[in-house]
Short mmCIF file of C-alpha atoms in Angstrom, two decimals:
data_model
loop_
_atom_site.label_atom_id
_atom_site.label_comp_id
_atom_site.label_asym_id
_atom_site.label_seq_id
_atom_site.Cartn_x
_atom_site.Cartn_y
_atom_site.Cartn_z
CA LEU A 164 0.21 0.31 -0.24
CA VAL A 165 3.13 2.56 0.75
CA LEU A 166 4.47 2.25 -2.87
CA PRO A 167 2.60 3.17 -5.82
CA LEU A 168 -0.11 0.29 -7.25
CA ASN A 169 0.60 -0.81 -11.05
CA LEU A 170 -2.10 -0.63 -12.60
CA GLU A 171 -1.06 -1.96 -16.01
CA MET A 172 -0.64 -5.26 -13.93
CA LEU A 173 -4.54 -5.62 -12.51
CA ILE A 174 -6.05 -4.95 -15.81
CA PRO A 175 -6.54 -8.44 -17.88
CA GLU A 176 -4.86 -8.22 -21.41
CA ASP A 177 -8.47 -8.65 -23.03
CA ASP A 178 -10.10 -5.65 -21.66
CA SER A 179 -12.48 -3.25 -23.51
CA VAL A 180 -10.22 -0.61 -22.23
CA ARG A 181 -7.83 -1.35 -23.59
CA LEU A 182 -9.26 -1.52 -27.15
CA LEU A 183 -10.83 1.36 -26.69
CA SER A 184 -7.43 3.20 -25.61
CA LEU A 185 -5.78 2.24 -28.55
CA ILE A 186 -8.29 2.51 -31.27
CA LEU A 187 -9.18 6.19 -29.80
CA GLU A 188 -4.99 7.21 -29.85
CA GLY A 189 -5.01 6.28 -33.22
CA LEU A 190 -7.22 9.29 -34.25
CA ASN A 191 -6.29 12.88 -35.19
CA TYR A 192 -7.55 15.34 -32.12
CA GLU A 193 -6.37 18.41 -33.87
CA LYS A 194 -9.69 20.10 -34.68
CA LEU A 195 -10.00 19.27 -30.40
CA TYR A 196 -7.00 20.80 -29.31
CA LYS A 197 -8.09 23.97 -31.48
CA ALA A 198 -10.86 24.45 -28.96
CA TYR A 199 -8.70 25.65 -26.45
CA SER A 200 -7.19 28.83 -26.02
CA SER A 201 -3.84 29.18 -27.23
CA THR A 202 -2.62 31.71 -23.94
CA GLY A 203 -3.86 31.23 -20.66
CA ARG A 204 -3.58 28.52 -18.12
CA LYS A 205 -2.94 24.33 -18.88
CA PRO A 206 -6.20 22.18 -18.97
CA ALA A 207 -6.82 20.39 -16.41
CA VAL A 208 -6.62 17.12 -18.16
CA GLU A 209 -5.17 16.73 -21.25
CA PRO A 210 -8.09 16.96 -23.80
CA LYS A 211 -7.30 13.52 -25.62
CA ILE A 212 -7.36 11.60 -21.85
CA MET A 213 -10.37 13.65 -20.88
CA PHE A 214 -11.80 11.63 -24.63
CA LYS A 215 -10.95 8.85 -23.67
CA VAL A 216 -12.79 8.96 -19.80
CA LEU A 217 -15.93 10.40 -21.03
CA THR A 218 -15.87 7.68 -24.56
CA TYR A 219 -15.17 5.04 -21.70
CA ALA A 220 -18.27 6.55 -19.50
CA TYR A 221 -20.15 6.69 -21.93
CA MET A 222 -19.76 3.10 -23.03
CA ASN A 223 -20.34 1.84 -19.74
CA ASN A 224 -23.71 4.04 -19.13
CA ILE A 225 -22.23 6.54 -17.11
CA TYR A 226 -23.88 9.84 -18.78
CA SER A 227 -23.78 12.08 -15.60
CA SER A 228 -20.58 14.69 -15.16
CA ARG A 229 -20.86 13.74 -11.15
CA LYS A 230 -20.93 9.95 -11.66
CA ILE A 231 -17.98 9.93 -14.24
CA GLU A 232 -16.06 12.45 -11.77
CA SER A 233 -17.05 9.27 -8.94
CA ALA A 234 -15.58 6.72 -11.46
CA CYS A 235 -12.14 8.45 -11.71
CA ARG A 236 -11.94 8.51 -7.79
CA ARG A 237 -12.54 4.76 -7.71
CA ASP A 238 -12.52 2.52 -10.56
CA ILE A 239 -9.21 1.70 -12.05
CA ASN A 240 -9.95 1.13 -15.71
CA PHE A 241 -10.58 4.97 -15.63
CA MET A 242 -7.47 5.38 -13.71
CA TRP A 243 -5.36 3.47 -15.85
CA LEU A 244 -7.11 5.45 -18.48
CA LEU A 245 -6.11 9.23 -16.57
CA ALA A 246 -2.43 7.96 -17.17
CA GLY A 247 -1.33 9.84 -13.76
CA ASN A 248 -3.16 12.77 -14.01
CA PRO A 249 -5.63 13.55 -10.79
CA ALA A 250 -9.08 12.68 -11.33
CA PRO A 251 -11.03 15.89 -13.15
CA ASP A 252 -13.78 17.45 -10.94
CA HIS A 253 -17.45 17.56 -12.55
CA SER A 254 -17.11 21.06 -13.94
CA THR A 255 -13.81 19.98 -15.45
CA ILE A 256 -15.67 17.46 -17.28
CA ALA A 257 -19.55 18.98 -18.14
CA ARG A 258 -17.20 22.57 -19.13
CA PHE A 259 -15.05 20.07 -21.98
CA ARG A 260 -18.50 18.20 -22.75
CA LYS A 261 -20.16 21.51 -23.26
CA ASP A 262 -17.87 23.91 -24.45
CA TYR A 263 -15.06 22.19 -26.40
CA LEU A 264 -15.92 19.16 -27.37
CA PRO A 265 -19.32 20.48 -30.07
CA ASP A 266 -16.61 21.73 -32.49
CA ALA A 267 -14.44 18.44 -32.59
CA VAL A 268 -16.75 15.47 -31.60
CA GLU A 269 -18.45 14.74 -35.39
CA ASP A 270 -14.85 15.36 -36.82
CA LEU A 271 -13.26 12.30 -34.48
CA PHE A 272 -16.47 9.95 -35.01
CA TYR A 273 -16.37 10.04 -38.34
CA GLN A 274 -12.24 9.25 -38.43
CA MET A 275 -13.78 5.98 -36.41
CA VAL A 276 -15.63 5.32 -39.00
CA GLN A 277 -12.57 5.50 -41.74
CA HIS A 278 -11.19 3.64 -39.45
CA LEU A 279 -13.67 0.69 -39.44
CA HIS A 280 -13.12 1.04 -43.39
CA ALA A 281 -9.25 1.44 -43.33
CA ILE A 282 -9.47 -2.05 -41.67
CA GLY A 283 -12.23 -4.06 -43.77
CA GLU A 284 -14.88 -3.73 -41.15
CA VAL A 285 -16.95 -1.54 -43.23
CA LYS A 286 -17.34 -1.50 -47.50
CA PHE A 287 -19.77 1.25 -47.61
CA GLU A 288 -21.72 -0.19 -49.78
CA ASN A 289 -25.17 -0.71 -47.83
CA ILE A 290 -26.67 1.76 -45.33
CA PHE A 291 -29.88 0.94 -43.32
CA ILE A 292 -31.27 3.98 -42.06
CA ASP A 293 -33.88 4.63 -39.17
CA GLY A 294 -35.16 6.90 -37.00
CA THR A 295 -36.40 7.31 -32.77
CA LYS A 296 -37.23 9.79 -31.12
CA ILE A 297 -35.90 10.62 -27.57
CA GLU A 298 -36.92 13.10 -25.28
CA ALA A 299 -35.25 16.35 -24.42
CA ASN A 300 -34.53 17.66 -21.25
CA ALA A 301 -37.07 19.56 -21.01
CA ASN A 302 -40.61 20.15 -18.69
CA ARG A 303 -43.41 18.64 -21.02
CA TYR A 304 -45.76 21.62 -20.03
CA THR A 305 -43.65 24.69 -21.56
CA PHE A 306 -44.76 24.25 -25.04
CA VAL A 307 -45.63 27.27 -27.67
CA TRP A 308 -47.71 26.30 -30.46
CA GLU A 309 -47.05 28.19 -33.56
CA LYS A 310 -50.71 28.57 -34.84
CA THR A 311 -51.46 29.64 -31.36
CA VAL A 312 -48.83 32.66 -31.62
CA GLN A 313 -50.53 33.36 -35.25
CA LYS A 314 -53.75 33.75 -33.59
CA ASN A 315 -52.92 36.22 -30.78
CA GLU A 316 -50.50 38.17 -33.56
CA ALA A 317 -53.98 38.72 -35.67
CA LYS A 318 -55.66 39.53 -32.68
CA MET A 319 -53.40 42.42 -31.47
CA PHE A 320 -52.50 44.08 -35.28
CA GLU A 321 -56.66 44.57 -34.75
CA LYS A 322 -56.11 46.03 -31.44
CA ILE A 323 -52.97 48.14 -33.22
CA GLN A 324 -55.10 49.45 -36.41
CA THR A 325 -57.84 50.81 -33.69
CA CYS A 326 -55.01 52.63 -31.58
CA ILE A 327 -53.77 53.86 -34.81
CA GLU A 328 -56.83 55.33 -36.30
CA GLU A 329 -57.98 57.02 -32.81
CA ILE A 330 -54.66 58.77 -32.96
CA ASN A 331 -54.96 59.93 -36.27
CA GLN A 332 -58.28 61.20 -35.17
CA THR A 333 -57.30 63.23 -32.20
CA TYR A 334 -54.08 64.60 -33.75
CA GLY A 335 -54.90 64.65 -37.23
CA THR A 336 -52.34 62.72 -37.89
CA GLN A 337 -51.70 59.85 -41.20
CA LEU A 338 -50.08 57.10 -39.59
CA THR A 339 -50.33 53.59 -40.89
CA VAL A 340 -49.62 50.38 -40.07
CA THR A 341 -49.21 47.40 -42.09
CA LYS A 342 -48.13 43.64 -41.01
CA GLU A 343 -44.44 43.40 -42.88
CA THR A 344 -42.97 46.44 -41.27
CA LEU A 345 -45.04 46.82 -38.32
CA ILE A 346 -42.41 46.88 -36.03
CA LYS A 347 -40.65 50.33 -38.44
CA ASP A 348 -44.35 51.68 -38.03
CA LEU A 349 -44.89 51.34 -34.41
CA ALA A 350 -41.58 52.92 -33.53
CA SER A 351 -42.39 55.78 -35.99
CA ALA A 352 -46.07 56.49 -34.59
CA LEU A 353 -43.79 56.51 -30.84
CA SER A 354 -41.31 58.93 -32.09
CA TYR A 355 -44.41 61.38 -33.42
CA LEU A 356 -46.14 60.59 -30.02
CA GLU A 357 -42.49 61.61 -28.40
CA GLU A 358 -41.71 64.82 -30.72
CA LYS A 359 -45.24 65.45 -29.52
CA ARG A 360 -44.63 65.06 -25.61
CA GLN A 361 -42.00 67.54 -25.98
CA GLN A 362 -43.71 71.00 -27.95
CA GLU A 363 -46.53 70.75 -25.54
CA GLN A 364 -43.97 70.43 -22.89
CA ILE A 365 -46.19 67.18 -21.21
CA GLU A 366 -44.83 65.27 -18.34
CA PHE A 367 -45.64 61.53 -17.21
CA VAL A 368 -47.09 60.80 -14.66
CA HIS A 369 -46.89 57.72 -12.67
CA GLY A 370 -48.58 56.04 -9.41
CA ILE A 371 -52.40 56.32 -7.34
CA GLY A 372 -54.20 59.30 -7.28
CA LYS A 373 -52.21 60.87 -10.98
CA ARG A 374 -54.45 61.39 -13.99
CA LYS A 375 -52.89 60.48 -17.24
CA THR A 376 -52.95 62.46 -20.35
CA VAL A 377 -54.33 61.20 -23.61
CA LEU A 378 -51.00 61.47 -25.19
CA GLN A 379 -49.32 59.57 -22.03
CA LYS A 380 -52.26 56.66 -23.18
CA PHE A 381 -51.44 56.51 -26.15
CA THR A 382 -47.41 55.96 -25.52
CA GLU A 383 -47.76 53.57 -23.24
CA GLU A 384 -50.17 51.38 -24.95
CA LEU A 385 -48.40 51.75 -28.39
CA GLN A 386 -44.72 51.07 -26.79
CA ILE A 387 -47.16 47.63 -25.16
CA PHE A 388 -47.46 46.76 -28.66
CA TYR A 389 -44.18 47.51 -29.65
CA GLU A 390 -42.34 44.66 -27.32
CA ARG A 391 -44.98 42.17 -27.69
CA GLN A 392 -44.09 42.51 -31.28
CA GLU A 393 -40.88 42.27 -30.96
CA LYS A 394 -41.46 39.41 -28.74
CA TYR A 395 -43.77 37.85 -31.42
CA ASN A 396 -41.10 38.22 -34.03
CA ALA A 397 -37.87 35.88 -32.24
CA ILE A 398 -40.79 33.50 -31.22
CA ASN A 399 -41.38 33.54 -34.94
CA GLN A 400 -37.97 32.79 -35.81
CA LEU A 401 -37.12 29.95 -33.35
CA PHE A 402 -40.02 28.28 -34.86
CA GLU A 403 -37.77 27.75 -38.46
CA GLY A 404 -40.36 26.07 -40.15
CA ARG A 405 -41.50 23.96 -36.92
CA ASN A 406 -45.21 24.13 -35.24
CA SER A 407 -44.04 24.15 -32.27
CA TYR A 408 -41.13 24.41 -29.57
CA SER A 409 -40.66 24.16 -25.88
CA LYS A 410 -39.26 27.20 -23.61
CA THR A 411 -36.65 25.14 -21.53
CA ASP A 412 -35.46 24.12 -24.49
CA PRO A 413 -36.02 25.89 -27.54
CA ASP A 414 -34.13 23.48 -29.78
CA ALA A 415 -37.35 20.83 -28.64
CA THR A 416 -40.08 20.16 -30.91
CA PHE A 417 -43.07 18.46 -29.35
CA MET A 418 -43.59 15.06 -31.09
CA HIS A 419 -45.12 11.48 -30.29
CA MET A 420 -42.83 8.97 -28.08
CA LYS A 421 -43.28 5.36 -28.57
CA ASP A 422 -43.06 5.31 -24.89
CA ASP A 423 -45.82 6.63 -24.07
CA HIS A 424 -46.60 5.47 -20.65
CA MET A 425 -48.96 7.69 -19.79
CA LYS A 426 -51.70 5.69 -23.23
CA ASN A 427 -53.43 9.14 -24.04
CA ALA A 428 -51.23 9.94 -27.00
CA GLN A 429 -48.90 12.91 -25.30
CA LEU A 430 -46.44 14.89 -27.05
CA LYS A 431 -43.43 15.55 -25.34
CA PRO A 432 -40.37 17.98 -26.42
CA GLY A 433 -37.90 15.79 -28.37
CA TYR A 434 -35.63 15.34 -31.48
CA ASN A 435 -35.55 12.91 -34.20
CA VAL A 436 -32.34 11.00 -33.82
CA GLN A 437 -31.39 9.19 -37.41
CA ILE A 438 -28.88 6.55 -37.95
CA GLY A 439 -27.34 4.84 -40.52
CA VAL A 440 -25.92 1.95 -40.14
CA GLU A 441 -23.35 -0.92 -41.94
CA SER A 442 -21.92 -4.41 -40.47
CA GLU A 443 -24.00 -3.53 -36.88
CA TYR A 444 -21.61 0.05 -36.83
CA ILE A 445 -22.87 3.23 -36.72
CA THR A 446 -21.55 5.16 -39.47
CA GLY A 447 -23.82 8.02 -39.89
CA VAL A 448 -25.50 10.25 -37.06
CA GLY A 449 -28.09 12.94 -37.74
CA ILE A 450 -30.09 15.13 -35.22
CA PHE A 451 -33.67 16.89 -36.16
CA GLN A 452 -35.87 18.79 -35.33
CA ASP A 453 -38.33 18.00 -37.93
CA ARG A 454 -41.16 15.33 -37.00
CA SER A 455 -41.55 13.40 -40.06
CA ASP A 456 -38.82 10.93 -41.29
CA ILE A 457 -39.55 11.88 -44.92
CA THR A 458 -37.11 15.33 -44.65
CA THR A 459 -34.53 14.66 -43.17
CA LEU A 460 -32.91 11.70 -45.77
CA ILE A 461 -31.67 13.80 -48.18
CA PRO A 462 -30.09 16.71 -45.92
CA PHE A 463 -29.01 13.10 -43.68
CA LEU A 464 -27.16 11.40 -46.67
CA ASP A 465 -25.78 14.47 -47.95
CA HIS A 466 -24.18 14.57 -44.62
CA VAL A 467 -22.74 11.50 -44.80
CA GLU A 468 -21.16 11.49 -48.01
CA ALA A 469 -19.49 14.61 -46.78
CA ASN A 470 -17.79 13.33 -43.44
CA ILE A 471 -17.04 9.82 -45.23
CA LYS A 472 -15.81 10.89 -48.20
CA ALA A 473 -18.44 8.33 -49.97
CA ARG A 474 -21.01 7.40 -51.90
CA TYR A 475 -23.26 4.37 -50.46
CA GLN A 476 -24.50 1.99 -53.95
CA ASN A 477 -27.68 0.51 -51.86
CA ILE A 478 -30.08 2.80 -49.84
CA ILE A 479 -32.45 0.55 -47.59
CA ALA A 480 -34.97 2.60 -45.49
CA ASP A 481 -39.11 1.52 -43.86
CA SER A 482 -41.95 3.11 -45.52
CA GLY A 483 -41.33 6.56 -43.37
CA TYR A 484 -38.64 7.64 -46.20
CA GLU A 485 -41.32 7.47 -48.99
CA SER A 486 -41.31 10.55 -51.18
CA GLU A 487 -41.32 11.53 -54.45
CA GLU A 488 -38.62 13.57 -53.85
CA ASN A 489 -36.37 11.04 -52.19
CA TYR A 490 -36.67 8.71 -54.89
CA LEU A 491 -35.42 11.24 -57.80
CA TYR A 492 -32.70 12.45 -55.56
CA LEU A 493 -31.15 9.13 -55.03
CA GLU A 494 -31.46 8.09 -58.77
CA GLU A 495 -29.88 11.00 -59.84
CA LYS A 496 -26.91 10.11 -56.98
CA GLU A 497 -26.87 7.14 -58.95
CA GLN A 498 -27.79 5.00 -55.75
CA THR A 499 -30.04 2.07 -55.86
CA TYR A 500 -33.00 2.68 -53.44
CA TYR A 501 -34.60 -0.07 -51.24
CA ILE A 502 -37.46 1.21 -49.64
CA LYS A 503 -40.75 -0.17 -48.14
CA PRO A 504 -44.28 1.58 -50.67
CA GLN A 505 -46.39 3.01 -47.95
CA SER A 506 -49.11 0.48 -49.47
CA TYR A 507 -47.24 -2.35 -49.78
CA ASP A 508 -48.87 -4.10 -46.84
CA LYS A 509 -52.05 -3.23 -47.89
CA TRP A 510 -50.89 -4.50 -52.15
CA LYS A 511 -50.63 -7.72 -50.51
CA LYS A 512 -54.29 -8.12 -49.31
CA LYS A 513 -57.71 -9.47 -50.35
CA SER A 514 -59.91 -6.81 -49.49
CA PHE A 515 -57.12 -4.58 -51.43
CA LYS A 516 -56.84 -6.80 -54.85
CA ASN A 517 -60.62 -6.92 -54.76
CA ASP A 518 -61.42 -2.81 -54.44
CA ILE A 519 -62.66 -1.72 -57.79
CA SER A 520 -61.86 1.65 -56.94
CA LYS A 521 -58.11 1.21 -56.60
CA ARG A 522 -56.28 2.65 -59.17
CA GLU A 523 -53.50 -0.41 -59.22
CA ASN A 524 -56.41 -2.59 -59.95
CA MET A 525 -57.54 -0.50 -63.39
CA THR A 526 -55.83 -1.23 -66.77
CA TYR A 527 -54.00 1.50 -67.97
CA ASP A 528 -52.70 2.48 -71.91
CA PRO A 529 -49.57 4.24 -71.57
CA GLU A 530 -49.71 5.18 -74.98
CA LYS A 531 -53.13 7.16 -74.78
CA ASP A 532 -52.48 7.86 -70.90
CA GLU A 533 -56.07 6.74 -69.67
CA TYR A 534 -57.25 3.89 -67.62
CA THR A 535 -59.91 1.52 -67.73
CA CYS A 536 -62.61 1.28 -64.99
CA HIS A 537 -64.46 -2.00 -63.55
CA ASN A 538 -67.64 -0.83 -65.77
CA GLY A 539 -65.26 -0.51 -69.47
CA LYS A 540 -65.45 3.37 -69.13
CA GLN A 541 -62.35 5.12 -69.94
CA LEU A 542 -61.05 8.17 -66.59
CA LYS A 543 -58.71 10.61 -69.48
CA PRO A 544 -56.70 13.33 -67.91
CA VAL A 545 -58.90 16.76 -67.22
CA ALA A 546 -56.59 18.58 -65.58
CA ILE A 547 -52.44 19.19 -64.16
CA LYS A 548 -52.28 19.84 -60.70
CA HIS A 549 -48.44 21.06 -58.83
CA LYS A 550 -48.17 20.39 -55.12
CA LYS A 551 -45.71 21.96 -53.19
CA SER A 552 -43.91 19.87 -49.92
CA ALA A 553 -42.78 21.21 -46.87
CA THR A 554 -39.11 21.42 -48.37
CA GLY A 555 -40.49 23.13 -51.32
CA TYR A 556 -40.22 20.19 -53.37
CA GLN A 557 -43.36 20.81 -56.45
CA SER A 558 -44.90 17.73 -57.97
CA GLU A 559 -46.87 17.22 -61.01
CA VAL A 560 -49.79 15.52 -60.37
CA THR A 561 -52.49 14.37 -63.40
CA VAL A 562 -56.21 14.62 -62.77
CA TYR A 563 -58.33 12.18 -64.50
CA GLU A 564 -61.95 12.12 -65.46
CA CYS A 565 -63.94 8.55 -66.38
CA GLU A 566 -66.13 10.24 -69.31
CA ASP A 567 -69.52 9.30 -68.05
CA CYS A 568 -70.50 7.18 -64.95
CA GLN A 569 -74.31 7.67 -65.03
CA ASP A 570 -76.45 4.95 -64.81
CA CYS A 571 -73.32 2.86 -63.79
CA PRO A 572 -74.02 -0.29 -61.38
CA TYR A 573 -70.72 -0.11 -59.53
CA LYS A 574 -70.61 3.35 -59.10
CA ALA A 575 -71.22 3.32 -55.34
CA LYS A 576 -68.19 0.97 -54.41
CA CYS A 577 -66.43 2.98 -57.11
CA THR A 578 -66.49 6.40 -55.42
CA LYS A 579 -68.74 8.61 -53.26
CA ALA A 580 -68.72 11.46 -56.02
CA LYS A 581 -72.54 12.98 -56.74
CA GLY A 582 -70.59 13.29 -60.68
CA ASN A 583 -68.08 11.53 -62.35
CA ARG A 584 -65.24 9.81 -60.59
CA ARG A 585 -61.89 11.57 -60.35
CA MET A 586 -58.45 10.68 -59.56
CA GLU A 587 -55.41 12.25 -59.40
CA VAL A 588 -51.90 10.42 -59.91
CA SER A 589 -48.29 11.90 -59.83
CA LYS A 590 -47.09 9.58 -63.15
CA LYS A 591 -43.47 9.61 -61.65
CA PHE A 592 -44.20 9.15 -58.36
CA ALA A 593 -45.97 5.96 -59.33
CA GLU A 594 -43.17 5.21 -61.32
CA LYS A 595 -40.27 4.82 -59.17
CA ARG A 596 -42.73 3.66 -56.22
CA GLN A 597 -42.84 0.80 -59.01
CA ILE A 598 -39.26 0.73 -59.05
CA SER A 599 -38.46 0.30 -55.46
CA TYR A 600 -41.27 -1.93 -55.38
CA GLU A 601 -39.35 -4.18 -57.62
CA ASN A 602 -35.82 -4.12 -55.39
CA ILE A 603 -37.43 -4.93 -52.52
CA ILE A 604 -39.42 -7.90 -53.90
CA SER A 605 -35.98 -9.26 -55.53
CA GLU A 606 -34.03 -12.08 -53.79
CA LYS A 607 -31.29 -9.59 -52.75
CA GLY A 608 -34.18 -7.29 -51.57
CA ILE A 609 -35.72 -9.44 -49.62
CA LEU A 610 -32.57 -9.97 -47.65
CA LEU A 611 -31.43 -6.34 -46.86
CA ARG A 612 -35.16 -5.70 -45.78
CA MET A 613 -34.46 -8.54 -43.37
CA ASN A 614 -31.24 -7.52 -42.28
CA ARG A 615 -32.61 -3.91 -42.04
CA SER A 616 -34.69 -4.86 -39.23
CA ILE A 617 -31.46 -6.75 -37.60
CA GLN A 618 -29.38 -3.80 -38.32
CA VAL A 619 -30.80 -0.89 -37.36
CA GLU A 620 -33.74 -1.71 -35.21
CA GLY A 621 -30.61 -3.92 -33.17
CA ALA A 622 -28.30 -1.03 -32.93
CA PHE A 623 -31.59 1.34 -31.71
CA GLY A 624 -32.45 -1.80 -29.03
CA VAL A 625 -28.60 -1.53 -27.92
CA LEU A 626 -28.56 2.08 -27.13
CA LYS A 627 -32.38 2.51 -25.66
CA ASN A 628 -32.36 -0.47 -23.50
CA ASP A 629 -28.62 -1.79 -22.74
CA TYR A 630 -26.74 1.92 -22.88
CA ASN A 631 -30.36 2.25 -21.07
CA PHE A 632 -30.92 5.48 -22.96
CA ASN A 633 -33.48 7.08 -23.03
CA ARG A 634 -34.24 10.80 -22.38
CA PHE A 635 -30.78 13.76 -23.44
CA LEU A 636 -29.52 14.77 -20.36
CA THR A 637 -28.34 18.26 -21.73
CA ARG A 638 -30.68 21.28 -24.08
CA GLY A 639 -30.21 22.67 -27.27
CA LYS A 640 -29.23 21.36 -30.45
CA ASN A 641 -25.77 21.16 -30.28
CA ASN A 642 -25.13 19.44 -27.15
CA VAL A 643 -27.60 16.79 -27.64
CA LYS A 644 -25.63 15.64 -30.63
CA THR A 645 -22.70 15.92 -28.99
CA GLU A 646 -24.21 13.36 -25.99
CA PHE A 647 -25.42 10.92 -29.05
CA ILE A 648 -22.59 10.45 -30.76
CA LEU A 649 -20.88 9.80 -28.09
CA LEU A 650 -22.83 6.76 -27.67
CA CYS A 651 -22.70 6.19 -31.34
#
């Protein structure tokens, strides 16, 4: 006990901590060291060692900075990683994770992926993609809804217009307000009232028993409107295409979670976490605020490609990623897609095959661009519509109408419309969907689809059950990303 203990003898040769240290030793920590100031005092623990400690802690389900500090003082594996350095305190660990690591963690993660590729563990051939929603570290009842804000803003605008009209009638001015330049208009109205106060040398009064002038009442009312509008502008910027956010963590969006313990479909603040898996290794990570998976596929694949400096050949995903925009993107990138069509399970049912109203059960003539219904009547194109998605993508939809549905014995089964049967079809989407369907029912497609449920669902199983990670500890998209990449 008097002599310094040699930890090298106490740790088995095949211990996971040795492998972790060996692999992480080979990474380039240039970006991490750049996060520190070149002047000033040296960090308490060398950044590379700190990163090893933090990664090993996450590997052992230790996420709290206080528990990591405790492990550094008591656990011989952590002491071995520290290599003689004193155990860092919880504030040093928290500061490292929040202030220094975010700029470098993604670079270190993708270096790890590149290393896996170099040693032949991953080939950058098949990527299995899926997403899950993980609850944010935010109060569940501090929600702000976009529709409520818009409604309150519209009500306030009406009040502002009334107030401006009263000012114009009282002082004979020509003041106007518009929604687009509301802040400027309110500022100019307030500056006019201030000039008026100085001209008439009116002193504003406050307190009980003091009578306010009409000018003071107008000024105070407009000042309240001005401050409220500034607040609304700030809130609208926080939405960024979302319909809600949390006051505790403004980056978190309210969404449905799979583990709904209250069984009432309650919305909770969370993040949409996307991962790409190959050979049971996570090779791509993305943190999104979108509630749907459709809009995440393109930015996720772009981000992965930019970081691994390679393009995957086969993209395997579930029906949540199916859209015309995604199909065209993958085709443009010359990537083979194995995306399960949203109606795939319905197509297999007998009830679907016998449903005469479905487009798939009608005969199509590509030369004439006509569908033939169950009664032998033709559905011809009558109009073309353009639909815009949430991402701004514009799709072309052809409207088909039956030549004559009058006295048709099958009309009740075919349509509920009073007139002729109408049908909207996106030709491009139908064509790409058919290609994806043929891909997934091929021999290779069946194997890949089976593998997807093992690979990516298995990875989420490990993260949620083995690592017991069901809620983020930190707040803000950047901090959440750091936390999740450490797990990956």
